[in-house]
Amino acid sequence: MSNDGEMFPQTRWSQLARLKDGDETTKSEVLGTLYQLYRKPVLAYLARRGFGHEKAEDLVQDFFLHSMQHQLFEKAETARGRFRGLMLSALQHYAANAHRYDQAQQRRPAGGFISADEVLEEGGSAAVMGVDNHTPEDAFTQSWARMLLARVVDALDRECQATGKQTHFSIFKRFMLLPILDGVAAPSQRDMAAEFGLTEKEVANRLVTARRAYQRLLREEIAQYATDSDEVDAEVRDLFAALSRPA
């Protein structure tokens, strides 16, 4: 997606490339954006690994600081695999070291993990963090999928508002999104026609139009960190597989 004002106007990979040649200000901006985009999946993984909420919050920020200090993302290359996989691999190593560190010391040393005192208060429930009942890797992937889907839904909402198609978005949300995200039953097209003052055919047409826009925006979002169309296809499959698992 390349709209003005987007945090990542270029691909994730091209932004990561800025870490290799950029100055400290550029590096801080890129790492700050990565933190904003992927904090929740990292938090979900750490929580599922058994770290308490407060500790997990501390470790999330420290993970990105650690990544910057050790240039983990600067070493990322498209040939090495999916961006999501690279981040998860780095997180697995980091969490294992953090766990060993906790086992070795009962208190946090003076130059150790820092407090994430600027992180928004969100509470520690599993629902907020997107933690499921499976492995830490499942929790990371499911939270990643939900965050990605939320960005796509926001983009679709903005596009529909800008083009005067708010009804398209409302119908799509009721018929397609809420059943996926909340597990509610989709209303019938007849019921939606009555609700919005349309014919069933008009509802069907709006649903098709919104679905096409949604699919386009979804692929554009995934293409930000994918290397080719085959990887986009694979990520789409993984996305919906993760969302279909019970929380």
PDB file of N, CA, C and O in Angstrom, residues 78-144:
ATOM      1  N   THR A  78      15.622 -11.408   1.723  1.00  0.00           N
ATOM      2  CA  THR A  78      14.448 -12.097   1.178  1.00  0.00           C
ATOM      3  C   THR A  78      14.752 -13.556   0.869  1.00  0.00           C
ATOM      4  O   THR A  78      13.862 -14.404   0.959  1.00  0.00           O
ATOM      5  N   ALA A  79      15.975 -13.854   0.513  1.00  0.00           N
ATOM      6  CA  ALA A  79      16.309 -15.229   0.156  1.00  0.00           C
ATOM      7  C   ALA A  79      16.270 -16.176   1.348  1.00  0.00           C
ATOM      8  O   ALA A  79      16.226 -17.396   1.190  1.00  0.00           O
ATOM      9  N   ARG A  80      16.277 -15.620   2.555  1.00  0.00           N
ATOM     10  CA  ARG A  80      16.335 -16.460   3.745  1.00  0.00           C
ATOM     11  C   ARG A  80      14.957 -16.922   4.191  1.00  0.00           C
ATOM     12  O   ARG A  80      14.850 -17.730   5.101  1.00  0.00           O
ATOM     13  N   GLY A  81      13.901 -16.437   3.588  1.00  0.00           N
ATOM     14  CA  GLY A  81      12.577 -16.907   3.962  1.00  0.00           C
ATOM     15  C   GLY A  81      11.626 -15.772   4.249  1.00  0.00           C
ATOM     16  O   GLY A  81      11.940 -14.605   4.079  1.00  0.00           O
ATOM     17  N   ARG A  82      10.432 -16.131   4.682  1.00  0.00           N
ATOM     18  CA  ARG A  82       9.401 -15.139   4.946  1.00  0.00           C
ATOM     19  C   ARG A  82       9.790 -14.226   6.103  1.00  0.00           C
ATOM     20  O   ARG A  82      10.402 -14.651   7.072  1.00  0.00           O
ATOM     21  N   PHE A  83       9.372 -12.980   5.984  1.00  0.00           N
ATOM     22  CA  PHE A  83       9.660 -12.007   7.025  1.00  0.00           C
ATOM     23  C   PHE A  83       9.080 -12.457   8.360  1.00  0.00           C
ATOM     24  O   PHE A  83       9.734 -12.352   9.412  1.00  0.00           O
ATOM     25  N   ARG A  84       7.854 -12.974   8.341  1.00  0.00           N
ATOM     26  CA  ARG A  84       7.232 -13.455   9.579  1.00  0.00           C
ATOM     27  C   ARG A  84       8.067 -14.561  10.206  1.00  0.00           C
ATOM     28  O   ARG A  84       8.247 -14.612  11.424  1.00  0.00           O
ATOM     29  N   GLY A  85       8.573 -15.466   9.363  1.00  0.00           N
ATOM     30  CA  GLY A  85       9.388 -16.553   9.877  1.00  0.00           C
ATOM     31  C   GLY A  85      10.697 -16.071  10.467  1.00  0.00           C
ATOM     32  O   GLY A  85      11.165 -16.596  11.487  1.00  0.00           O
ATOM     33  N   LEU A  86      11.297 -15.057   9.842  1.00  0.00           N
ATOM     34  CA  LEU A  86      12.543 -14.524  10.358  1.00  0.00           C
ATOM     35  C   LEU A  86      12.340 -13.870  11.716  1.00  0.00           C
ATOM     36  O   LEU A  86      13.152 -14.035  12.629  1.00  0.00           O
ATOM     37  N   MET A  87      11.248 -13.120  11.857  1.00  0.00           N
ATOM     38  CA  MET A  87      10.979 -12.492  13.140  1.00  0.00           C
ATOM     39  C   MET A  87      10.700 -13.535  14.212  1.00  0.00           C
ATOM     40  O   MET A  87      11.179 -13.439  15.349  1.00  0.00           O
ATOM     41  N   LEU A  88       9.929 -14.565  13.857  1.00  0.00           N
ATOM     42  CA  LEU A  88       9.603 -15.605  14.824  1.00  0.00           C
ATOM     43  C   LEU A  88      10.860 -16.356  15.253  1.00  0.00           C
ATOM     44  O   LEU A  88      11.035 -16.667  16.441  1.00  0.00           O
ATOM     45  N   SER A  89      11.762 -16.631  14.321  1.00  0.00           N
ATOM     46  CA  SER A  89      12.999 -17.318  14.663  1.00  0.00           C
ATOM     47  C   SER A  89      13.834 -16.494  15.630  1.00  0.00           C
ATOM     48  O   SER A  89      14.365 -17.015  16.628  1.00  0.00           O
ATOM     49  N   ALA A  90      13.951 -15.192  15.353  1.00  0.00           N
ATOM     50  CA  ALA A  90      14.702 -14.313  16.253  1.00  0.00           C
ATOM     51  C   ALA A  90      14.048 -14.269  17.626  1.00  0.00           C
ATOM     52  O   ALA A  90      14.728 -14.273  18.661  1.00  0.00           O
ATOM     53  N   LEU A  91      12.732 -14.263  17.645  1.00  0.00           N
ATOM     54  CA  LEU A  91      12.002 -14.218  18.914  1.00  0.00           C
ATOM     55  C   LEU A  91      12.186 -15.505  19.709  1.00  0.00           C
ATOM     56  O   LEU A  91      12.316 -15.470  20.946  1.00  0.00           O
ATOM     57  N   GLN A  92      12.200 -16.633  19.032  1.00  0.00           N
ATOM     58  CA  GLN A  92      12.398 -17.912  19.715  1.00  0.00           C
ATOM     59  C   GLN A  92      13.749 -17.950  20.426  1.00  0.00           C
ATOM     60  O   GLN A  92      13.847 -18.366  21.581  1.00  0.00           O
ATOM     61  N   HIS A  93      14.781 -17.507  19.746  1.00  0.00           N
ATOM     62  CA  HIS A  93      16.114 -17.486  20.346  1.00  0.00           C
ATOM     63  C   HIS A  93      16.153 -16.515  21.523  1.00  0.00           C
ATOM     64  O   HIS A  93      16.728 -16.816  22.579  1.00  0.00           O
ATOM     65  N   TYR A  94      15.542 -15.351  21.322  1.00  0.00           N
ATOM     66  CA  TYR A  94      15.535 -14.343  22.387  1.00  0.00           C
ATOM     67  C   TYR A  94      14.794 -14.856  23.617  1.00  0.00           C
ATOM     68  O   TYR A  94      15.277 -14.719  24.743  1.00  0.00           O
ATOM     69  N   ALA A  95      13.612 -15.447  23.415  1.00  0.00           N
ATOM     70  CA  ALA A  95      12.813 -15.932  24.543  1.00  0.00           C
ATOM     71  C   ALA A  95      13.528 -17.058  25.288  1.00  0.00           C
ATOM     72  O   ALA A  95      13.464 -17.139  26.520  1.00  0.00           O
ATOM     73  N   ALA A  96      14.214 -17.934  24.544  1.00  0.00           N
ATOM     74  CA  ALA A  96      14.952 -19.017  25.194  1.00  0.00           C
ATOM     75  C   ALA A  96      16.052 -18.459  26.078  1.00  0.00           C
ATOM     76  O   ALA A  96      16.259 -18.922  27.209  1.00  0.00           O
ATOM     77  N   ASN A  97      16.751 -17.434  25.589  1.00  0.00           N
ATOM     78  CA  ASN A  97      17.803 -16.815  26.390  1.00  0.00           C
ATOM     79  C   ASN A  97      17.225 -16.102  27.602  1.00  0.00           C
ATOM     80  O   ASN A  97      17.794 -16.146  28.703  1.00  0.00           O
ATOM     81  N   ALA A  98      16.080 -15.430  27.403  1.00  0.00           N
ATOM     82  CA  ALA A  98      15.442 -14.732  28.517  1.00  0.00           C
ATOM     83  C   ALA A  98      15.002 -15.715  29.592  1.00  0.00           C
ATOM     84  O   ALA A  98      15.120 -15.452  30.796  1.00  0.00           O
ATOM     85  N   HIS A  99      14.492 -16.878  29.152  1.00  0.00           N
ATOM     86  CA  HIS A  99      14.058 -17.892  30.117  1.00  0.00           C
ATOM     87  C   HIS A  99      15.253 -18.431  30.891  1.00  0.00           C
ATOM     88  O   HIS A  99      15.185 -18.582  32.122  1.00  0.00           O
ATOM     89  N   ARG A 100      16.349 -18.706  30.208  1.00  0.00           N
ATOM     90  CA  ARG A 100      17.548 -19.196  30.902  1.00  0.00           C
ATOM     91  C   ARG A 100      18.069 -18.147  31.870  1.00  0.00           C
ATOM     92  O   ARG A 100      18.516 -18.469  32.972  1.00  0.00           O
ATOM     93  N   TYR A 101      17.991 -16.887  31.452  1.00  0.00           N
ATOM     94  CA  TYR A 101      18.449 -15.794  32.305  1.00  0.00           C
ATOM     95  C   TYR A 101      17.609 -15.718  33.576  1.00  0.00           C
ATOM     96  O   TYR A 101      18.131 -15.536  34.682  1.00  0.00           O
ATOM     97  N   ASP A 102      16.290 -15.869  33.422  1.00  0.00           N
ATOM     98  CA  ASP A 102      15.407 -15.844  34.589  1.00  0.00           C
ATOM     99  C   ASP A 102      15.705 -16.994  35.532  1.00  0.00           C
ATOM    100  O   ASP A 102      15.613 -16.855  36.751  1.00  0.00           O
ATOM    101  N   GLN A 103      16.039 -18.135  34.964  1.00  0.00           N
ATOM    102  CA  GLN A 103      16.351 -19.284  35.790  1.00  0.00           C
ATOM    103  C   GLN A 103      17.656 -19.093  36.539  1.00  0.00           C
ATOM    104  O   GLN A 103      17.830 -19.602  37.642  1.00  0.00           O
ATOM    105  N   ALA A 104      18.587 -18.344  35.940  1.00  0.00           N
ATOM    106  CA  ALA A 104      19.902 -18.163  36.545  1.00  0.00           C
ATOM    107  C   ALA A 104      19.927 -17.071  37.593  1.00  0.00           C
ATOM    108  O   ALA A 104      20.737 -17.102  38.513  1.00  0.00           O
ATOM    109  N   GLN A 105      19.038 -16.077  37.473  1.00  0.00           N
ATOM    110  CA  GLN A 105      19.037 -14.949  38.412  1.00  0.00           C
ATOM    111  C   GLN A 105      17.633 -14.677  38.921  1.00  0.00           C
ATOM    112  O   GLN A 105      16.676 -14.752  38.177  1.00  0.00           O
ATOM    113  N   GLN A 106      17.541 -14.339  40.154  1.00  0.00           N
ATOM    114  CA  GLN A 106      16.244 -14.088  40.774  1.00  0.00           C
ATOM    115  C   GLN A 106      15.838 -12.630  40.679  1.00  0.00           C
ATOM    116  O   GLN A 106      14.686 -12.295  40.916  1.00  0.00           O
ATOM    117  N   ARG A 107      16.751 -11.766  40.332  1.00  0.00           N
ATOM    118  CA  ARG A 107      16.406 -10.352  40.239  1.00  0.00           C
ATOM    119  C   ARG A 107      16.989  -9.778  38.957  1.00  0.00           C
ATOM    120  O   ARG A 107      17.922 -10.324  38.396  1.00  0.00           O
ATOM    121  N   ARG A 108      16.403  -8.702  38.510  1.00  0.00           N
ATOM    122  CA  ARG A 108      16.839  -8.049  37.290  1.00  0.00           C
ATOM    123  C   ARG A 108      18.064  -7.202  37.594  1.00  0.00           C
ATOM    124  O   ARG A 108      18.044  -6.379  38.489  1.00  0.00           O
ATOM    125  N   PRO A 109      19.172  -7.360  36.846  1.00  0.00           N
ATOM    126  CA  PRO A 109      20.365  -6.573  37.116  1.00  0.00           C
ATOM    127  C   PRO A 109      20.234  -5.146  36.624  1.00  0.00           C
ATOM    128  O   PRO A 109      19.366  -4.829  35.845  1.00  0.00           O
ATOM    129  N   ALA A 110      21.114  -4.260  37.055  1.00  0.00           N
ATOM    130  CA  ALA A 110      21.065  -2.851  36.627  1.00  0.00           C
ATOM    131  C   ALA A 110      21.236  -2.677  35.134  1.00  0.00           C
ATOM    132  O   ALA A 110      21.126  -2.783  34.651  1.00  0.00           O
ATOM    133  N   GLY A 111      21.517  -3.003  34.243  1.00  0.00           N
ATOM    134  CA  GLY A 111      21.642  -2.897  32.810  1.00  0.00           C
ATOM    135  C   GLY A 111      20.905  -3.981  32.081  1.00  0.00           C
ATOM    136  O   GLY A 111      21.184  -4.240  30.962  1.00  0.00           O
ATOM    137  N   GLY A 112      19.951  -4.628  32.765  1.00  0.00           N
ATOM    138  CA  GLY A 112      19.233  -5.721  32.124  1.00  0.00           C
ATOM    139  C   GLY A 112      17.995  -5.261  31.402  1.00  0.00           C
ATOM    140  O   GLY A 112      17.962  -4.198  30.820  1.00  0.00           O
ATOM    141  N   PHE A 113      16.948  -6.043  31.523  1.00  0.00           N
ATOM    142  CA  PHE A 113      15.718  -5.743  30.798  1.00  0.00           C
ATOM    143  C   PHE A 113      15.096  -4.451  31.315  1.00  0.00           C
ATOM    144  O   PHE A 113      15.022  -4.228  32.515  1.00  0.00           O
ATOM    145  N   ILE A 114      14.619  -3.609  30.388  1.00  0.00           N
ATOM    146  CA  ILE A 114      14.084  -2.320  30.788  1.00  0.00           C
ATOM    147  C   ILE A 114      12.572  -2.388  30.904  1.00  0.00           C
ATOM    148  O   ILE A 114      11.930  -3.293  30.392  1.00  0.00           O
ATOM    149  N   SER A 115      11.999  -1.412  31.599  1.00  0.00           N
ATOM    150  CA  SER A 115      10.558  -1.379  31.775  1.00  0.00           C
ATOM    151  C   SER A 115       9.900  -0.708  30.586  1.00  0.00           C
ATOM    152  O   SER A 115      10.360   0.315  30.094  1.00  0.00           O
ATOM    153  N   ALA A 116       8.803  -1.272  30.110  1.00  0.00           N
ATOM    154  CA  ALA A 116       8.073  -0.683  28.979  1.00  0.00           C
ATOM    155  C   ALA A 116       7.039   0.291  29.513  1.00  0.00           C
ATOM    156  O   ALA A 116       5.833   0.096  29.409  1.00  0.00           O
ATOM    157  N   ASP A 117       7.513   1.403  30.129  1.00  0.00           N
ATOM    158  CA  ASP A 117       6.594   2.305  30.819  1.00  0.00           C
ATOM    159  C   ASP A 117       5.780   3.176  29.880  1.00  0.00           C
ATOM    160  O   ASP A 117       4.869   3.874  30.317  1.00  0.00           O
ATOM    161  N   GLU A 118       6.107   3.133  28.583  1.00  0.00           N
ATOM    162  CA  GLU A 118       5.335   3.924  27.632  1.00  0.00           C
ATOM    163  C   GLU A 118       4.314   3.093  26.868  1.00  0.00           C
ATOM    164  O   GLU A 118       3.598   3.603  26.021  1.00  0.00           O
ATOM    165  N   VAL A 119       4.252   1.811  27.183  1.00  0.00           N
ATOM    166  CA  VAL A 119       3.293   0.943  26.501  1.00  0.00           C
ATOM    167  C   VAL A 119       1.893   1.228  27.024  1.00  0.00           C
ATOM    168  O   VAL A 119       1.686   1.407  28.216  1.00  0.00           O
ATOM    169  N   LEU A 120       0.914   1.265  26.124  1.00  0.00           N
ATOM    170  CA  LEU A 120      -0.461   1.540  26.519  1.00  0.00           C
ATOM    171  C   LEU A 120      -0.987   0.478  27.467  1.00  0.00           C
ATOM    172  O   LEU A 120      -0.693  -0.714  27.320  1.00  0.00           O
ATOM    173  N   GLU A 121      -1.768   0.898  28.448  1.00  0.00           N
ATOM    174  CA  GLU A 121      -2.406  -0.029  29.374  1.00  0.00           C
ATOM    175  C   GLU A 121      -3.466  -0.827  28.623  1.00  0.00           C
ATOM    176  O   GLU A 121      -4.384  -0.275  28.045  1.00  0.00           O
ATOM    177  N   GLU A 122      -3.315  -2.158  28.620  1.00  0.00           N
ATOM    178  CA  GLU A 122      -4.285  -2.988  27.915  1.00  0.00           C
ATOM    179  C   GLU A 122      -4.786  -4.135  28.782  1.00  0.00           C
ATOM    180  O   GLU A 122      -5.652  -4.901  28.368  1.00  0.00           O
ATOM    181  N   GLY A 123      -4.262  -4.263  29.988  1.00  0.00           N
ATOM    182  CA  GLY A 123      -4.650  -5.411  30.796  1.00  0.00           C
ATOM    183  C   GLY A 123      -3.938  -6.653  30.334  1.00  0.00           C
ATOM    184  O   GLY A 123      -3.221  -6.640  29.347  1.00  0.00           O
ATOM    185  N   GLY A 124      -4.122  -7.742  31.067  1.00  0.00           N
ATOM    186  CA  GLY A 124      -3.369  -8.947  30.773  1.00  0.00           C
ATOM    187  C   GLY A 124      -4.186 -10.129  30.345  1.00  0.00           C
ATOM    188  O   GLY A 124      -3.736 -11.262  30.483  1.00  0.00           O
ATOM    189  N   SER A 125      -5.376  -9.917  29.861  1.00  0.00           N
ATOM    190  CA  SER A 125      -6.205 -11.064  29.497  1.00  0.00           C
ATOM    191  C   SER A 125      -5.708 -11.710  28.215  1.00  0.00           C
ATOM    192  O   SER A 125      -5.104 -11.072  27.365  1.00  0.00           O
ATOM    193  N   ALA A 126      -5.944 -12.995  28.087  1.00  0.00           N
ATOM    194  CA  ALA A 126      -5.542 -13.715  26.884  1.00  0.00           C
ATOM    195  C   ALA A 126      -6.261 -13.170  25.665  1.00  0.00           C
ATOM    196  O   ALA A 126      -5.702 -13.134  24.571  1.00  0.00           O
ATOM    197  N   ALA A 127      -7.505 -12.747  25.829  1.00  0.00           N
ATOM    198  CA  ALA A 127      -8.269 -12.238  24.700  1.00  0.00           C
ATOM    199  C   ALA A 127      -7.635 -10.976  24.131  1.00  0.00           C
ATOM    200  O   ALA A 127      -7.548 -10.797  22.924  1.00  0.00           O
ATOM    201  N   VAL A 128      -7.170 -10.075  25.014  1.00  0.00           N
ATOM    202  CA  VAL A 128      -6.557  -8.832  24.563  1.00  0.00           C
ATOM    203  C   VAL A 128      -5.264  -9.126  23.816  1.00  0.00           C
ATOM    204  O   VAL A 128      -4.968  -8.542  22.780  1.00  0.00           O
ATOM    205  N   MET A 129      -4.477 -10.069  24.318  1.00  0.00           N
ATOM    206  CA  MET A 129      -3.189 -10.341  23.722  1.00  0.00           C
ATOM    207  C   MET A 129      -3.284 -11.284  22.538  1.00  0.00           C
ATOM    208  O   MET A 129      -2.319 -11.514  21.835  1.00  0.00           O
ATOM    209  N   GLY A 130      -4.423 -11.864  22.288  1.00  0.00           N
ATOM    210  CA  GLY A 130      -4.580 -12.768  21.163  1.00  0.00           C
ATOM    211  C   GLY A 130      -3.953 -14.119  21.402  1.00  0.00           C
ATOM    212  O   GLY A 130      -3.528 -14.796  20.465  1.00  0.00           O
ATOM    213  N   VAL A 131      -3.857 -14.533  22.655  1.00  0.00           N
ATOM    214  CA  VAL A 131      -3.222 -15.804  22.971  1.00  0.00           C
ATOM    215  C   VAL A 131      -4.226 -16.932  22.812  1.00  0.00           C
ATOM    216  O   VAL A 131      -5.338 -16.862  23.307  1.00  0.00           O
ATOM    217  N   ASP A 132      -3.840 -17.989  22.106  1.00  0.00           N
ATOM    218  CA  ASP A 132      -4.738 -19.121  21.984  1.00  0.00           C
ATOM    219  C   ASP A 132      -4.291 -20.223  22.932  1.00  0.00           C
ATOM    220  O   ASP A 132      -3.440 -20.016  23.782  1.00  0.00           O
ATOM    221  N   ASN A 133      -4.878 -21.389  22.813  1.00  0.00           N
ATOM    222  CA  ASN A 133      -4.597 -22.478  23.739  1.00  0.00           C
ATOM    223  C   ASN A 133      -3.592 -23.473  23.188  1.00  0.00           C
ATOM    224  O   ASN A 133      -3.521 -24.611  23.643  1.00  0.00           O
ATOM    225  N   HIS A 134      -2.808 -23.064  22.182  1.00  0.00           N
ATOM    226  CA  HIS A 134      -1.875 -23.975  21.559  1.00  0.00           C
ATOM    227  C   HIS A 134      -0.441 -23.556  21.880  1.00  0.00           C
ATOM    228  O   HIS A 134      -0.147 -23.108  22.969  1.00  0.00           O
ATOM    229  N   THR A 135       0.452 -23.681  20.938  1.00  0.00           N
ATOM    230  CA  THR A 135       1.850 -23.387  21.191  1.00  0.00           C
ATOM    231  C   THR A 135       2.121 -21.885  21.141  1.00  0.00           C
ATOM    232  O   THR A 135       1.312 -21.109  20.602  1.00  0.00           O
ATOM    233  N   PRO A 136       3.284 -21.446  21.656  1.00  0.00           N
ATOM    234  CA  PRO A 136       3.644 -20.031  21.512  1.00  0.00           C
ATOM    235  C   PRO A 136       3.705 -19.599  20.052  1.00  0.00           C
ATOM    236  O   PRO A 136       3.344 -18.463  19.720  1.00  0.00           O
ATOM    237  N   GLU A 137       4.152 -20.506  19.186  1.00  0.00           N
ATOM    238  CA  GLU A 137       4.198 -20.194  17.757  1.00  0.00           C
ATOM    239  C   GLU A 137       2.794 -19.976  17.194  1.00  0.00           C
ATOM    240  O   GLU A 137       2.575 -19.079  16.370  1.00  0.00           O
ATOM    241  N   ASP A 138       1.838 -20.798  17.640  1.00  0.00           N
ATOM    242  CA  ASP A 138       0.441 -20.601  17.226  1.00  0.00           C
ATOM    243  C   ASP A 138      -0.075 -19.243  17.691  1.00  0.00           C
ATOM    244  O   ASP A 138      -0.775 -18.542  16.955  1.00  0.00           O
ATOM    245  N   ALA A 139       0.264 -18.892  18.941  1.00  0.00           N
ATOM    246  CA  ALA A 139      -0.190 -17.613  19.485  1.00  0.00           C
ATOM    247  C   ALA A 139       0.376 -16.456  18.689  1.00  0.00           C
ATOM    248  O   ALA A 139      -0.331 -15.482  18.381  1.00  0.00           O
ATOM    249  N   PHE A 140       1.650 -16.538  18.334  1.00  0.00           N
ATOM    250  CA  PHE A 140       2.296 -15.498  17.528  1.00  0.00           C
ATOM    251  C   PHE A 140       1.599 -15.369  16.175  1.00  0.00           C
ATOM    252  O   PHE A 140       1.235 -14.265  15.746  1.00  0.00           O
ATOM    253  N   THR A 141       1.390 -16.501  15.494  1.00  0.00           N
ATOM    254  CA  THR A 141       0.801 -16.478  14.160  1.00  0.00           C
ATOM    255  C   THR A 141      -0.639 -15.990  14.188  1.00  0.00           C
ATOM    256  O   THR A 141      -1.064 -15.210  13.328  1.00  0.00           O
ATOM    257  N   GLN A 142      -1.408 -16.426  15.189  1.00  0.00           N
ATOM    258  CA  GLN A 142      -2.798 -15.994  15.266  1.00  0.00           C
ATOM    259  C   GLN A 142      -2.902 -14.500  15.542  1.00  0.00           C
ATOM    260  O   GLN A 142      -3.720 -13.800  14.941  1.00  0.00           O
ATOM    261  N   SER A 143      -2.057 -13.997  16.446  1.00  0.00           N
ATOM    262  CA  SER A 143      -2.065 -12.565  16.722  1.00  0.00           C
ATOM    263  C   SER A 143      -1.598 -11.779  15.503  1.00  0.00           C
ATOM    264  O   SER A 143      -2.151 -10.731  15.163  1.00  0.00           O
ATOM    265  N   TRP A 144      -0.561 -12.272  14.826  1.00  0.00           N
ATOM    266  CA  TRP A 144      -0.078 -11.653  13.584  1.00  0.00           C
ATOM    267  C   TRP A 144      -1.229 -11.568  12.578  1.00  0.00           C
ATOM    268  O   TRP A 144      -1.449 -10.529  11.953  1.00  0.00           O
TER     269      TRP A 144
END
